[in-house]
Amino acid sequence: MPLQYGMSLEQTAQAIGLSKGWTCRLRNQFIAGGAIGDKGKSVRGGRHREHFPPA
């Protein structure tokens, strides 16, 4: 949006509904060539060695 419409970082953050910090992170990730929202395999969470009931 900043390149296409000449918006500042603050204006872009307000338009997409995120904070200025998150907007900056997403912009930097985009510039670096990383896919937005693709964090790969999560290393946290999940049910490790959890017994599931038969139902």
PDB file of C-alpha atoms in Angstrom:
ATOM      1  CA  MET A   1       0.000   0.000   0.000  1.00  0.00           C
ATOM      2  CA  PRO A   2       2.769   2.485   0.722  1.00  0.00           C
ATOM      3  CA  LEU A   3       4.298   1.984  -2.716  1.00  0.00           C
ATOM      4  CA  GLN A   4       1.028   1.714  -4.610  1.00  0.00           C
ATOM      5  CA  TYR A   5      -0.879   4.538  -2.927  1.00  0.00           C
ATOM      6  CA  GLY A   6       1.857   6.588  -1.232  1.00  0.00           C
ATOM      7  CA  MET A   7       0.548   5.805   2.256  1.00  0.00           C
ATOM      8  CA  SER A   8       2.679   6.106   5.378  1.00  0.00           C
ATOM      9  CA  LEU A   9       3.284   3.147   7.671  1.00  0.00           C
ATOM     10  CA  GLU A  10       0.779   4.545  10.180  1.00  0.00           C
ATOM     11  CA  GLN A  11      -1.892   4.950   7.489  1.00  0.00           C
ATOM     12  CA  THR A  12      -1.255   1.437   6.198  1.00  0.00           C
ATOM     13  CA  ALA A  13      -1.515   0.005   9.722  1.00  0.00           C
ATOM     14  CA  GLN A  14      -4.826   1.744  10.261  1.00  0.00           C
ATOM     15  CA  ALA A  15      -6.160   0.578   6.887  1.00  0.00           C
ATOM     16  CA  ILE A  16      -5.369  -3.105   7.539  1.00  0.00           C
ATOM     17  CA  GLY A  17      -6.359  -2.970  11.210  1.00  0.00           C
ATOM     18  CA  LEU A  18      -3.000  -3.838  12.749  1.00  0.00           C
ATOM     19  CA  SER A  19      -0.552  -1.986  14.945  1.00  0.00           C
ATOM     20  CA  LYS A  20       2.348  -0.079  13.468  1.00  0.00           C
ATOM     21  CA  GLY A  21       4.764  -2.683  14.856  1.00  0.00           C
ATOM     22  CA  TRP A  22       2.986  -5.620  13.211  1.00  0.00           C
ATOM     23  CA  THR A  23       2.663  -3.733   9.968  1.00  0.00           C
ATOM     24  CA  CYS A  24       6.409  -3.089   9.992  1.00  0.00           C
ATOM     25  CA  ARG A  25       7.113  -6.783  10.689  1.00  0.00           C
ATOM     26  CA  LEU A  26       4.900  -7.899   7.829  1.00  0.00           C
ATOM     27  CA  ARG A  27       6.494  -5.379   5.487  1.00  0.00           C
ATOM     28  CA  ASN A  28       9.998  -6.525   6.393  1.00  0.00           C
ATOM     29  CA  GLN A  29       9.002 -10.173   5.967  1.00  0.00           C
ATOM     30  CA  PHE A  30       7.532  -9.374   2.555  1.00  0.00           C
ATOM     31  CA  ILE A  31      10.682  -7.501   1.499  1.00  0.00           C
ATOM     32  CA  ALA A  32      12.842 -10.444   2.622  1.00  0.00           C
ATOM     33  CA  GLY A  33      10.787 -12.757   0.405  1.00  0.00           C
ATOM     34  CA  GLY A  34       9.011 -14.651   3.155  1.00  0.00           C
ATOM     35  CA  ALA A  35       5.450 -15.764   2.680  1.00  0.00           C
ATOM     36  CA  ILE A  36       2.970 -13.863   4.811  1.00  0.00           C
ATOM     37  CA  GLY A  37       1.254 -16.077   7.369  1.00  0.00           C
ATOM     38  CA  ASP A  38       3.464 -19.072   6.571  1.00  0.00           C
ATOM     39  CA  LYS A  39       5.488 -19.814   9.663  1.00  0.00           C
ATOM     40  CA  GLY A  40       6.365 -23.356   8.676  1.00  0.00           C
ATOM     41  CA  LYS A  41       5.925 -26.191  11.121  1.00  0.00           C
ATOM     42  CA  SER A  42       4.999 -25.025  14.579  1.00  0.00           C
ATOM     43  CA  VAL A  43       7.403 -26.129  17.283  1.00  0.00           C
ATOM     44  CA  ARG A  44       5.100 -25.259  20.182  1.00  0.00           C
ATOM     45  CA  GLY A  45       1.843 -26.739  21.353  1.00  0.00           C
ATOM     46  CA  GLY A  46       0.110 -29.901  20.363  1.00  0.00           C
ATOM     47  CA  ARG A  47      -0.681 -33.104  22.210  1.00  0.00           C
ATOM     48  CA  HIS A  48       2.600 -34.870  22.732  1.00  0.00           C
ATOM     49  CA  ARG A  49       2.193 -38.469  23.907  1.00  0.00           C
ATOM     50  CA  GLU A  50      -1.461 -37.840  24.735  1.00  0.00           C
ATOM     51  CA  HIS A  51      -3.811 -40.807  25.037  1.00  0.00           C
ATOM     52  CA  PHE A  52      -7.028 -40.334  23.084  1.00  0.00           C
ATOM     53  CA  PRO A  53     -10.253 -42.084  24.055  1.00  0.00           C
ATOM     54  CA  PRO A  54     -11.681 -44.523  21.488  1.00  0.00           C
ATOM     55  CA  ALA A  55     -14.665 -42.242  20.838  1.00  0.00           C
TER      56      ALA A  55
END
